[in-house]
Amino acid sequence: MTAIKMTDSKTILDSMFDAESFRTVGHELIDLLAEELQRSLSAQRPVLNWRQPSTEDKSWQAPLPQQATLDLKALLKKLEADILPGNLAIHHPQNLGHQVATPLPVAALCDLVASLTNQAMAVYETGPSATMLERQVIRWLSTLIGWQMQEVNGVLTSGGAQANLTALLAARQHATGSNIWKHGVAAQRPLRILASEHSHYSISRAAGIMGLGTDAVIRIHTDSQGRMLPAGIARAHQDCLSKQETVMAVVANAACTATGSVDPLQEIGEYCRAHKLWLHVDGAHGASALLSARHRDLLQGLEHADSVIWDGHKLLYMPATVSAVLFRSAQDSYLAFAQDASYLFQGKNHEVETYNVSYRTLECTKRMMALKLWTAFSLYGVEGMATLVDEAFAKAQMFAGMLQVHPDFELLMMPQTNIVCFRHLTKGVSGEESNRHQADLRKRIVESGQFHLTQVELHGKLWLRTTLMNPFTQKEHLQALMDCIVSA
Ligand SMILES: Cc1ncc(COP(=O)(O)O)c(C=O)c1O
């Protein structure tokens, strides 16, 4: 572990790829990370060491090193002293912010395997094991939805936003029938997407990317529990028909980002079936409820979907990113993209071509994403993984119950999944002033480093928003948050 000598190219290369120093520093790195994990889980560090980004930025203005400035020992020190403490402590029981998984440590080890072996995965021969692991995982997730597939019917992608885009590209091709990929949308009747007013921004971003314009997304109202109204879908659909517009997809949430509400999938699915509309379900957050015998019913009707996305790095407790985009018909999984590239593909009739994942993804080089999911399911089974979902949902119910009976808080709704939204009530303060109060509270609490929580605006009202992801968050941590808000 000596500093790299810049004078001798053989020495440099030997040093870069030295297996022995990889082993030594690797062991030390794992020790360091295990300590950090323990510190976070047992709340022995702040959730966040808040530093003003503009100040922080100044300390990261070093010139690009032309020669080595660090050896491996110094790298470990830098990680320990600076980089890890500057992270949001994702495993901290008072980290209640976004829907980001507290990743399973074994899944992080799998990502190390993926990094070192660097399987490009564009075609089968650039990642044979990676391809087979992915096919296995896709089959498992489809089985959980209730689809018994003969063929592999989807792919893993880097993130839910890209997965939504992939599904909607397929829906667009399906709705138009002609070769949209070649001819574009100019000659088409206007294409529309009907989506919940709470749909994730990646839906309208996909409409923008597809050249439809974000106005092509027609927002459907939700009920008081944040669930899209099926009658609103029917009205918007009829309206589109009367204007000679084509509804290329209905997008339902399971669950929505803002409140964790799950749309009535059964009813929406029946409407879509009856009217031959493509149903896309954004299950980035909530599809994992399928693992749980206790919560599976929440997703009744999901099997009617034509496409479903599912994030591993949310309630499957994977490190980011790994998302699945799945299609009810395996053939539909080829609709999103159409490409000739002789340096990669060998022609549709070649026997290995169906194993080449690039036909179905935006990505060319693609990380080996399936190993961590395959490992987690193999080590813990669906039953073990369901414990994570059950814990998260139970904690959300508990927290909502605590807020509901406290005179200083207003609960938005009982959570359907693991997202809890609430406001702090102050006498005589309402409207804009109350919104400012919630935002100010959040800012102060986050910057204090005691908790991480988020906020969301719904119909002009600002709510504090917590996502109960961490299975080690206990009643006392939630009570401490309420006390902290009241005393703040
Ligand atoms: C419902 C929903 N869909 C899609 C996304 C986007 O997923 P990703 O962040 O993996 O790109 C999110 C992210 O939070 C989400 O909550």
Tab-separated table of C-alpha atoms and ligand atoms in Angstrom, residues 98-99 158-164 198-203 253-258 282-286 309 311 313-314 321-323 465, ligand 1:
chain	number	residue	atom	x	y	z
A	98	HIS	CA	-37.194	9.652	1.175
A	99	GLN	CA	-38.192	6.213	-0.065
A	158	SER	CA	-31.120	1.793	-13.729
A	159	GLY	CA	-33.958	3.434	-11.853
A	160	GLY	CA	-37.706	3.824	-11.874
A	161	ALA	CA	-37.663	6.953	-14.029
A	162	GLN	CA	-36.015	5.033	-16.846
A	163	ALA	CA	-38.307	2.070	-16.240
A	164	ASN	CA	-41.375	4.328	-16.605
A	198	HIS	CA	-50.076	12.407	-7.834
A	199	SER	CA	-48.101	10.569	-10.506
A	200	HIS	CA	-44.323	10.808	-10.223
A	201	TYR	CA	-42.650	13.518	-12.290
A	202	SER	CA	-40.937	10.859	-14.392
A	203	ILE	CA	-44.289	10.268	-16.154
A	253	ASN	CA	-49.873	4.413	-8.876
A	254	ALA	CA	-48.988	1.631	-6.476
A	255	ALA	CA	-48.113	3.639	-4.499
A	256	CYS	CA	-47.848	7.367	-5.191
A	257	THR	CA	-44.786	9.261	-4.020
A	258	ALA	CA	-46.555	12.016	-2.136
A	282	ASP	CA	-45.992	2.584	-11.451
A	283	GLY	CA	-45.168	0.172	-8.648
A	284	ALA	CA	-41.705	1.649	-8.038
A	285	HIS	CA	-42.487	2.062	-4.381
A	286	GLY	CA	-45.355	-0.248	-3.504
A	309	ILE	CA	-42.335	-1.072	-12.850
A	311	ASP	CA	-37.824	-0.513	-7.757
A	313	HIS	CA	-33.822	0.160	-4.199
A	314	LYS	CA	-36.986	1.039	-2.353
A	321	THR	CA	-30.156	1.350	-8.497
A	322	VAL	CA	-32.104	-1.646	-9.673
A	323	SER	CA	-35.559	-1.397	-11.204
A	465	ARG	CA	-43.659	13.876	5.104
B	1	LIG	C1	-43.823	6.275	-7.615
B	1	LIG	C2	-42.445	6.530	-8.149
B	1	LIG	N1	-42.186	6.270	-9.432
B	1	LIG	C3	-40.964	6.468	-9.964
B	1	LIG	C4	-39.934	6.948	-9.203
B	1	LIG	C5	-38.580	7.161	-9.827
B	1	LIG	O1	-37.757	6.147	-9.426
B	1	LIG	P1	-36.144	6.292	-9.407
B	1	LIG	O2	-35.832	7.288	-8.353
B	1	LIG	O3	-35.699	4.911	-9.114
B	1	LIG	O4	-35.734	6.752	-10.776
B	1	LIG	C6	-40.148	7.221	-7.844
B	1	LIG	C7	-39.060	7.742	-6.990
B	1	LIG	O5	-39.193	8.010	-5.854
B	1	LIG	C8	-41.437	7.012	-7.302
B	1	LIG	O6	-41.711	7.264	-6.024
